[in-house]
Coordinates of C-alpha atoms and ligand atoms in Angstrom, one line a residue:
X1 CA -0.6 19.0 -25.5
X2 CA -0.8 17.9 -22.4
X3 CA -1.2 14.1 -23.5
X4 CA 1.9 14.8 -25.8
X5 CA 3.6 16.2 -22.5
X6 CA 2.8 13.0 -20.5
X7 CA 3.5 11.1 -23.5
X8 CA 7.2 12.3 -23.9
X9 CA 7.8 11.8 -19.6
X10 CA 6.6 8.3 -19.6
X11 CA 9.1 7.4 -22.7
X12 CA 11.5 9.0 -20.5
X13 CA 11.0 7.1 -17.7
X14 CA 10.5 3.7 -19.3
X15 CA 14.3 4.4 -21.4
X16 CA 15.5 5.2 -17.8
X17 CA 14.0 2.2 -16.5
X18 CA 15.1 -0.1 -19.0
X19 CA 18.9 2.0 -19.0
X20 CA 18.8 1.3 -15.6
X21 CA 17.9 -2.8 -15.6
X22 CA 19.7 -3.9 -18.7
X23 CA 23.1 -2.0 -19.1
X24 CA 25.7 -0.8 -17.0
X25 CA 24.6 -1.7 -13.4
X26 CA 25.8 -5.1 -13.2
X27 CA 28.4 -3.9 -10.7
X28 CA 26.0 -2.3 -8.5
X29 CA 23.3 -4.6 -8.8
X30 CA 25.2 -7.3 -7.3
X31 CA 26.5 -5.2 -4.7
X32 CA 22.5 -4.2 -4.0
X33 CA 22.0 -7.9 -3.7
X34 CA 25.0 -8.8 -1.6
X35 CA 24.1 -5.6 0.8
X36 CA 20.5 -6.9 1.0
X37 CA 20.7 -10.3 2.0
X38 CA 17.9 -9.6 4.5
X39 CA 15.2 -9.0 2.2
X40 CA 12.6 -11.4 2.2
X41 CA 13.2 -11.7 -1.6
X42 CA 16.1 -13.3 -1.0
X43 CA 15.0 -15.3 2.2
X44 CA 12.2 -16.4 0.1
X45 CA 14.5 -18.2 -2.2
X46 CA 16.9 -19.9 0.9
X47 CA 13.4 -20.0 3.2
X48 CA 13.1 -23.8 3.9
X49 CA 9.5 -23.2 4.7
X50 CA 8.9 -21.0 1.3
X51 CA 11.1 -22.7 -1.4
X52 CA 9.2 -24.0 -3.5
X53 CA 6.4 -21.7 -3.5
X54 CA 8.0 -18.7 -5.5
X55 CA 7.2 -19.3 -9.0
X56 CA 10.7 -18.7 -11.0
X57 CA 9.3 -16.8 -14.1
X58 CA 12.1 -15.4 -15.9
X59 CA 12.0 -11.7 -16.3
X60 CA 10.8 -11.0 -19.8
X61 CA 10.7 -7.2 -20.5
X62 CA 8.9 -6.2 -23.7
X63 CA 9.3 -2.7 -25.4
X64 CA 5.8 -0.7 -25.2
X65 CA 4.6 0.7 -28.2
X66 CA 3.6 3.6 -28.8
X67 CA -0.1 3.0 -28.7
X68 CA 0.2 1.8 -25.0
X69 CA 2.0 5.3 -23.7
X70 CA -0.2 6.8 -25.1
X71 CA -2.6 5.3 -23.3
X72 CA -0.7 5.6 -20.3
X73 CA -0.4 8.9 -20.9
X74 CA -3.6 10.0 -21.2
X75 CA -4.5 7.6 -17.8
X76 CA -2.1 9.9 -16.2
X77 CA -3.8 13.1 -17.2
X78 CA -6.8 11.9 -15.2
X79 CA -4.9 10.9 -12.1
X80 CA -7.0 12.2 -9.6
X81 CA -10.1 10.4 -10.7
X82 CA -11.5 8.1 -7.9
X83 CA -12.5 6.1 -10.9
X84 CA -8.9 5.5 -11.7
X85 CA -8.0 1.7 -13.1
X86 CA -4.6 0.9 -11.2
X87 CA -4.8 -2.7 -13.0
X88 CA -5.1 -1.3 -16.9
X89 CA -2.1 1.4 -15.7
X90 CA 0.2 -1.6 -14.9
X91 CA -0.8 -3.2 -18.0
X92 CA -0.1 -0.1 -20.1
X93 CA 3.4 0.8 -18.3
X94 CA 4.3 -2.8 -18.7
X95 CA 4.5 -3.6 -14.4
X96 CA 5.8 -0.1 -14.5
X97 CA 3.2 1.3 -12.9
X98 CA 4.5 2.4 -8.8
X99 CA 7.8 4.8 -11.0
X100 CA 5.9 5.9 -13.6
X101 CA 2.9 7.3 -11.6
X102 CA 5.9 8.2 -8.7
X103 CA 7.8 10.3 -11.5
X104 CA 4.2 11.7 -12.5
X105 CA 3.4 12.7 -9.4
X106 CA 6.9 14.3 -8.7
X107 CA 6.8 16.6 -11.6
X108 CA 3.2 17.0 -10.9
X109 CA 3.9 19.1 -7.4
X110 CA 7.3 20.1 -8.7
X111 CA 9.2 18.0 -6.0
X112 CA 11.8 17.2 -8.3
X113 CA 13.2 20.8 -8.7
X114 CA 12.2 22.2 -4.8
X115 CA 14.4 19.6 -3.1
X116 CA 17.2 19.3 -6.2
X117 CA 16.9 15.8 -7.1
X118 CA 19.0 14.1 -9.6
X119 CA 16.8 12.8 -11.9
X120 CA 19.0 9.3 -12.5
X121 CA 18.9 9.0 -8.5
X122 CA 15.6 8.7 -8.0
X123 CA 14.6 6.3 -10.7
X124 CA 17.4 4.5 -9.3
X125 CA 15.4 4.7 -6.2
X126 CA 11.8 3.7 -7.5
X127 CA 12.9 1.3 -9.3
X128 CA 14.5 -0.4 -6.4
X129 CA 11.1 0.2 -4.8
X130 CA 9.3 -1.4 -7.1
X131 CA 11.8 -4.2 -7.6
X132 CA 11.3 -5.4 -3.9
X133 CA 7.9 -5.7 -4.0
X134 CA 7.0 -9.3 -4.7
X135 CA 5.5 -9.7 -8.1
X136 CA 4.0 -13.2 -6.8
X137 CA 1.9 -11.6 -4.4
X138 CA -1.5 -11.3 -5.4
X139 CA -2.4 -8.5 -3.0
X140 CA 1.3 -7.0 -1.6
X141 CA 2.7 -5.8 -4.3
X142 CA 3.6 -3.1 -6.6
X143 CA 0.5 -2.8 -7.8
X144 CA -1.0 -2.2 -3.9
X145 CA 1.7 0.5 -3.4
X146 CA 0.7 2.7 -6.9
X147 CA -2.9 2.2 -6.0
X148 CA -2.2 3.3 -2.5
X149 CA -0.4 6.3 -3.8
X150 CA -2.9 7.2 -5.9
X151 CA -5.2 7.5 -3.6
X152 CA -2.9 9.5 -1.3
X153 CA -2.3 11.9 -3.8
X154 CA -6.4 12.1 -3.9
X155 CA -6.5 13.0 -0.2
X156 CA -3.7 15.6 -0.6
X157 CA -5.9 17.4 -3.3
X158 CA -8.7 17.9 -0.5
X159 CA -9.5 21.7 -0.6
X160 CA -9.4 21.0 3.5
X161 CA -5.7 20.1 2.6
X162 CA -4.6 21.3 0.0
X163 CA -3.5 24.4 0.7
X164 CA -2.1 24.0 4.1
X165 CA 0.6 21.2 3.2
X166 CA 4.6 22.2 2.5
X167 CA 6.7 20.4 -0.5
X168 CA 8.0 18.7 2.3
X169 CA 4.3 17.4 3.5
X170 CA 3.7 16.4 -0.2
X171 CA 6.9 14.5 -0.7
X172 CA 6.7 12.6 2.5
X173 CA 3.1 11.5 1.9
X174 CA 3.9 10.5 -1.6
X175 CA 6.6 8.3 -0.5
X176 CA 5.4 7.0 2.5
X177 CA 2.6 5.2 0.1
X178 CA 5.0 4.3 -2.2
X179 CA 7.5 2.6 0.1
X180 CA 4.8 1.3 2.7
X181 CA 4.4 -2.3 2.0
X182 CA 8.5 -2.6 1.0
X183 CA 9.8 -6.3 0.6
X184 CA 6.3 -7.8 2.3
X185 CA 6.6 -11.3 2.1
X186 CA 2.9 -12.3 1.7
X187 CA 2.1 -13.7 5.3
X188 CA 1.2 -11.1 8.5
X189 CA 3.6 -10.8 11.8
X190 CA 1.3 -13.8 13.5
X191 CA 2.6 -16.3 11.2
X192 CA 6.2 -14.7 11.5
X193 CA 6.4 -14.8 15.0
X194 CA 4.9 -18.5 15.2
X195 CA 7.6 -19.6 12.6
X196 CA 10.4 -17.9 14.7
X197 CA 11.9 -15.9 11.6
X198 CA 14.8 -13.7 12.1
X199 CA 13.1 -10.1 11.7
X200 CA 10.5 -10.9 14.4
X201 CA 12.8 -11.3 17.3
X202 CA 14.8 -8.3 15.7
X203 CA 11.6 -6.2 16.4
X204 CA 10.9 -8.0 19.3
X205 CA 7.2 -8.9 17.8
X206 CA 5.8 -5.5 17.5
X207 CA 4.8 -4.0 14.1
X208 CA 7.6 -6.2 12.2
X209 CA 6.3 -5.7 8.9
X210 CA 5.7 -2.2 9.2
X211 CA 9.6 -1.5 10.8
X212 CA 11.2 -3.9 8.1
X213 CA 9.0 -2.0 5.1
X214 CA 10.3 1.1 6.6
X215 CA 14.4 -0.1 7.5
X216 CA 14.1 -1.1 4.3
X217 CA 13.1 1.9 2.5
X218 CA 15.8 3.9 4.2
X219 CA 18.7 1.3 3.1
X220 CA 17.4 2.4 -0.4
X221 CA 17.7 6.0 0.0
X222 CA 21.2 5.9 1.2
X223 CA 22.1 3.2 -1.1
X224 CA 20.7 5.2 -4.0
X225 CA 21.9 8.6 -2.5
X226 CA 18.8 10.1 -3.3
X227 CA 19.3 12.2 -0.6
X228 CA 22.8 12.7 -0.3
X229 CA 23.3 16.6 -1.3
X230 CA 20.3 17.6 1.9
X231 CA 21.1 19.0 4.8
X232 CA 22.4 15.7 7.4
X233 CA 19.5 16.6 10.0
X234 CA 17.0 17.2 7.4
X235 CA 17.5 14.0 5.4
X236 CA 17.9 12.5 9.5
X237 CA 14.2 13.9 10.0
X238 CA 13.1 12.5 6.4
X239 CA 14.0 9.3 7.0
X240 CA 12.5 9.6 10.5
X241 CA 8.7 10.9 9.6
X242 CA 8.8 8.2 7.1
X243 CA 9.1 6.1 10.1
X244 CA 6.2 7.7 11.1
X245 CA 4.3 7.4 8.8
X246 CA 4.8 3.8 7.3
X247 CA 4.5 2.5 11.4
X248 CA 1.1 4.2 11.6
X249 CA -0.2 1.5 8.8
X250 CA -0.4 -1.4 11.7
X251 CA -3.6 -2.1 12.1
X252 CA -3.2 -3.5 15.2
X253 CA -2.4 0.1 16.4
X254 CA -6.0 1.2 14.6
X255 CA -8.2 2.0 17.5
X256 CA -5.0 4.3 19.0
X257 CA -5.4 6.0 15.7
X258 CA -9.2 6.3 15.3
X259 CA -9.6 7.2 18.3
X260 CA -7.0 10.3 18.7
X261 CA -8.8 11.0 15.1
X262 CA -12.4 10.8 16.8
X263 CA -11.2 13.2 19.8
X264 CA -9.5 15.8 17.6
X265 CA -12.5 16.2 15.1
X266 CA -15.1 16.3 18.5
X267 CA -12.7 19.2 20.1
X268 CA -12.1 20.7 16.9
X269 CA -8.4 21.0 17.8
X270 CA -6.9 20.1 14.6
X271 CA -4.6 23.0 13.5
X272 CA -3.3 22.5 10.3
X273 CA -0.6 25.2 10.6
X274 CA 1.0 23.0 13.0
X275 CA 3.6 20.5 11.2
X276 CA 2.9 18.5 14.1
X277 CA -1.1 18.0 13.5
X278 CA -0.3 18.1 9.6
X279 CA 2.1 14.7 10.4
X280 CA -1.0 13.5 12.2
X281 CA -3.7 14.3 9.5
X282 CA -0.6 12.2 6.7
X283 CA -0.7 9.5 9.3
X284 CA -4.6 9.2 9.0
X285 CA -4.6 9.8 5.0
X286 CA -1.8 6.9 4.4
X287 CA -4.3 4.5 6.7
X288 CA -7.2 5.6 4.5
X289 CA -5.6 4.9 1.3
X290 CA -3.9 1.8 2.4
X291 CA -7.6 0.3 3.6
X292 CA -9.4 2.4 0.8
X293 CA -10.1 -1.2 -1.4
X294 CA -13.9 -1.4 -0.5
X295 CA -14.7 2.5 -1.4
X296 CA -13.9 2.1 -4.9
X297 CA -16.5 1.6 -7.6
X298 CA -17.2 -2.2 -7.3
X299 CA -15.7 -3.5 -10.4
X300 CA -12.1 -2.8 -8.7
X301 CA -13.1 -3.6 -5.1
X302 CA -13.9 -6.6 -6.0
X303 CA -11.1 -7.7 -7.3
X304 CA -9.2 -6.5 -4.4
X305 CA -11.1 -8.3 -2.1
X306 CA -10.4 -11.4 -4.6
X307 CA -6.3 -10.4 -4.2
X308 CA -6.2 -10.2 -0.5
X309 CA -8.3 -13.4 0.5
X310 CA -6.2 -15.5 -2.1
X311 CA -2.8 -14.5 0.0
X312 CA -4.8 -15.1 3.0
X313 CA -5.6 -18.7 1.7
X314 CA -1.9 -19.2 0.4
X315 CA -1.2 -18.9 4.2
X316 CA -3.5 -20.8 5.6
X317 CA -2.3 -23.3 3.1
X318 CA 1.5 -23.3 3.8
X319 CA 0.5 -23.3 7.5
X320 CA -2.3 -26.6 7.1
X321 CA 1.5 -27.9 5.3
X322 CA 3.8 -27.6 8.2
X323 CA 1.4 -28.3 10.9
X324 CA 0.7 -25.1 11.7
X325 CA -2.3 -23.9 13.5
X326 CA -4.4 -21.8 10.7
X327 CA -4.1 -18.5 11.5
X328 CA -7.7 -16.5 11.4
X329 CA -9.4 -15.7 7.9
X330 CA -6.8 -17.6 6.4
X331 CA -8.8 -20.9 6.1
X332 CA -10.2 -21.5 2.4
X333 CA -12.6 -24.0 3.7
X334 CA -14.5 -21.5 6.5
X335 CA -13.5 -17.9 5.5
X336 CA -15.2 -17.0 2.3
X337 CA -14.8 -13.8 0.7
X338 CA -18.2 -12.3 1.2
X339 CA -17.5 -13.0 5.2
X340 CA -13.9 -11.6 5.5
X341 CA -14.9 -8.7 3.6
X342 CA -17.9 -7.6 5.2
X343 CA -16.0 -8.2 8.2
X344 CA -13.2 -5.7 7.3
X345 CA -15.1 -3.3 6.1
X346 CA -17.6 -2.9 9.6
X347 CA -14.7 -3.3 11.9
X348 CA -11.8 -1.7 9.7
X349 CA -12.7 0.3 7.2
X350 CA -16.2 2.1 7.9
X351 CA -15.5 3.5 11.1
X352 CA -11.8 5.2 9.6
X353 CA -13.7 6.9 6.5
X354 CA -16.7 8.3 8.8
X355 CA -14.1 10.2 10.6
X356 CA -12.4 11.2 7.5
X357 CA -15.5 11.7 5.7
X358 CA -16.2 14.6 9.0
X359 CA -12.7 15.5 8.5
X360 CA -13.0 17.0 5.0
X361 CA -16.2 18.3 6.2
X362 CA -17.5 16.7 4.1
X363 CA -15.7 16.8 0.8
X364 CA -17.4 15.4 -2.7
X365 CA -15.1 12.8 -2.6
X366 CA -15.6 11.7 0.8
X367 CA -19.4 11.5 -0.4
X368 CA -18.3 9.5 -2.9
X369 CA -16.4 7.2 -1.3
X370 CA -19.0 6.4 1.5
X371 CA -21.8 5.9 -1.8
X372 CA -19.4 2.8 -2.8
X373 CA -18.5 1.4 0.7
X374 CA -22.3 1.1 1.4
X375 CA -23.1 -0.3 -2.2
X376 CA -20.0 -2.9 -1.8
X377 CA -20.6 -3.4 1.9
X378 CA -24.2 -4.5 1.0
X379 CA -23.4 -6.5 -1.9
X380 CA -21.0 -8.4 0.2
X381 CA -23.4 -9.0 3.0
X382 CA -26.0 -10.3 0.1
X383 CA -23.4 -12.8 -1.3
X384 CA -22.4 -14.0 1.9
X385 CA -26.0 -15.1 2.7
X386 CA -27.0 -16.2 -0.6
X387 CA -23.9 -17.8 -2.0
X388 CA -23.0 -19.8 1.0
X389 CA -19.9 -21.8 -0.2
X390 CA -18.9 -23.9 3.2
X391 CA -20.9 -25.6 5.5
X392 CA -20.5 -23.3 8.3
X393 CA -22.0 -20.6 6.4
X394 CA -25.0 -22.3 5.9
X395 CA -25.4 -22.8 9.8
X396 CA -27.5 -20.4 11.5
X397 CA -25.7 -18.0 13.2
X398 CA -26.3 -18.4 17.1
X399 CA -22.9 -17.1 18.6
X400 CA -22.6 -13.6 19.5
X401 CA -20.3 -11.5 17.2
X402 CA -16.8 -10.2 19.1
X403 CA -16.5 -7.0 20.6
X404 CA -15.1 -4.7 17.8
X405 CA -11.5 -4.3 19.2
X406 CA -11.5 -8.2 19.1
X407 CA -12.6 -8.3 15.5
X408 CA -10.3 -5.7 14.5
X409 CA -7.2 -7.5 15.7
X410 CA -8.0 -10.5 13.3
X411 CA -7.4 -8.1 9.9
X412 CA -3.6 -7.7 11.4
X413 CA -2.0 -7.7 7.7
Ligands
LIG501 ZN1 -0.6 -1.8 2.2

C-alpha cells in the first residue's frame, strides 16, 4: 500500500516536473534566465577561463516507465536506511532525484500542509534547485545535495532529536541541505579569488561559495513565491536561518564549529528547548551530512571519494592551463586519492562525527557510522601505501605532518 502510495506521488511529481520544463513556462523561463545572469551557469558559458570546458549535452528527457517508479518508490519507503543508494535513486527518477526525495520528505513530516504551500510553487522551486546545480560536476551537484539531504533527514530522526524539533526546525534543515551547494561552479573560493571573479570581491573573499549558494537560494524563493502568503518577518527570518545554516558549511570556519560543539557536549549545556541551541545542533547536523562521504558503507564512499578528487584534478588542470599556481590536492600527478582521502577524513571528518557520535549519546547510527569511517579510513591508508601511483608516494616520508588546523584549511571546498 504504501509502495502504491509512493508510487502514485512520484508519478505526480515527475508529470509536474515535466509540466513544468516542457510547456507553458517559456515566458518565465527566460525571464529566470535574464534575472539570473549571475549564476555561474551562465558565467560558465561567457567565462573566458571556462568555455570550453562545459560539455554542451543537449537535454534529453526520457519518460520513466513504470517499472523504474516503482522502484523508486519502493527506494523511498526505505529512506532512512544509512544503506541508502543515492546513485541508483537518480538513475530511477531519471536525474530527478534532489525534488522527488525533497517532495517525499515534505509530505513525509507534513510540511506541505503546516506551512500552506502551493503545491505547483514549490516544484517550481526544486526544480529550479536542482536545475542550478551543475550536472557536469562530478562531485557538486544535484546528486551531492539529495545525498546530503538524505542524510540530514537521518540525523533529524535521532531519538536525541527527534522529538524536540518544530515544523519549522524540520523545514529549515531539509532545505538548507537541499539548497547548500546552489550554482557551485566546481573550483573552491582559493581559485576564485586568485582568478579575480566578480563574486569574490562582492564577498570581499570570505565564505563566497557559501554566501552565493545561499543569495542564490533566496532569489529562488521570491522568484518562485514559495513563500509569498507567510507572514513578512517570518519568511524575513526563513530566509535568514538559511543563512545560517548554509554559511556554517565553510570549512574553513570548522574548528569555530567543532570546537563550540566540543565545549557544549563537555559542559553539558545543550538545551534543546532553546530554538537558539536547536539552530546550533541544525548547524552541526548540515556539516555532518555535507562531510558524511567516508561513513558510508564503502561501495558508495568510494565512489565519492572518486567524484570529489576528479573536480579537484579538473582544477588543478585548468589552473596548470592558465599558468596558475596548482592550488593544494588539486595536483593529479602528487595528490592520489588514497592520500587526499585519508587526509580528510583525520583532519575533517573523524574529529566532527566523535562529537556527534557523543552528541546522540551514542545513537545506533552514530555506531554505525563510526564502524564504516574506521573500515574506509583504513582501507584508504592501506592503498595509499601499497598502491603508490606517483613518485612522491613512494618516497619515505621524513617531513613532519602539519599542525591539524593547517591541514584542515587545505580541504576548503
Ligand atoms: Zn556540499
Amino acid at each position: 500500500m504504501e509502495i502504491l502510495q509512493n508510487r502514485r506521488w512520484i508519478c505526480l511529481t515527475l508529470t509536474l516536473i515535466l509540466k513544468l520544463n516542457c510547456s507553458g513556462e517559456v515566458e518565465s523561463c527566460t525571464r529566470r534566465k535574464v534575472k539570473r545572469l549571475l549564476s555561474f551557469q551562465r558565467y560558465c558559458h561567457a567565462s573566458r577561463l571556462l568555455r570550453g570546458l562545459v560539455p554542451h549535452t543537449p537535454g534529453s528527457l526520457h519518460l520513466l516507465d513504470d517499472d523504474y517508479l516503482g522502484q523508486a518508490g519502493h527506494m523511498l519507503s526505505k529512506v532512512s536506511a544509512w544503506n541508502f543508494d543515492i546513485f541508483l535513486f537518480d538513475r530511477l527518477t531519471n536525474g530527478n532525484s534532489l525534488v522527488t526525495l525533497m517532495c517525499h520528505l515534505f509530505n513525509v513530516y507534513g510540511l506541505i500542509h503546516h506551512f500552506q504551500l502551493d503545491m505547483v510553487k514549490l516544484h517550481r522551486f526544486l526544480g529550479m534547485v536542482q536545475e542550478d546545480y551543475h550536472s557536469q560536476n562530478p562531485y557538486h551537484n544535484a546528486v551531492h545535495a539529495a545525498d546530503v539531504t538524505q542524510a540530514m533527514y537521518c540525523y533529524l530522526k535521532e531519538p536525541k532529536l527527534a522529538g524536540q524539533l518544530s515544523p519549522l526546525d524540520v523545514f529549515l534543515g531539509l532545505m538548507a541541505a537541499a539548497a547548500h551547494d546552489v550554482d557551485h561552479p566546481g573550483v573552491n573560493q582559493p581559485f576564485l579569488i586568485k582568478t579575480r571573479h566578480h563574486l569574490a570581491s562582492l564577498y570581499q573573499n570570505t565564505s563566497v561559495l557559501e554566501s552565493h549558494h545561499w543569495r542564490s537560494t533566496v532569489g529562488m524563493l521570491r522568484e518562485s513565491g514559495l513563500l509569498s502568503h507567510l507572514p513578512a518577518d517570518m519568511s524575513q527570518d526563513i530566509e535568514q536561518q538559511l543563512g545560517s545554516l548554509i554559511l556554517a558549511t565553510d570549512i574553513s570556519r570548522q574548528n569555530e564549529f567543532l570546537l563550540t560543539f566540543r565545549e557544549h557536549l563537555d559542559n553539558q549545556d545543550l538545551d534543546l528547548q532553546l530554538a537558539s541551541h536547536r539552530h546550533f545542533i541544525l548547524q552541526i547536523a548540515l556539516k555532518c551530512a555535507d562531510v558524511c562521504n567516508p561513513c558510508r558503507v564503502w561501495e558508495l564512499s568510494r565512489q565519492w571519494s572518486e567524484r570529489v578528487c576528479e573536480e579537484f584534478y579538473r582544477q588543478g588542470d585548468l589552473e596548470k592551463k592558465f599558468d596558475l599556481e596548482i592550488s593544494p590536492l588539486c595536483n593529479q600527478q602528487a595528490d592520489t586519492v588514497p592520500a587526499i582521502q585519508t587526509g580528510f577524513i583525520s583532519y575533517i571528518v573523524e574529529p566532527l562525527f566523535e562529537e556527534w557520535q557523543r552528541f546522540t549519546e551514542p545513537s545506533l547510527l552514530s555506531q554505525t557510522m563510526m564502524g564504516h569511517l574506521h573500515k574506509n579510513k583504513a582501507r584508504w591508508s592501506r592503498l595509499r601505501f601499497t598502491h603508490p601511483t606517483s613518485e612522491s608516494q613512494m618516497q619515505p616520508h621524513v617531513e613532519e605532518d602539519p599542525e591539524p588546523e593547517e591541514q584542515s584549511l587545505l580541504f576548503t571546498v
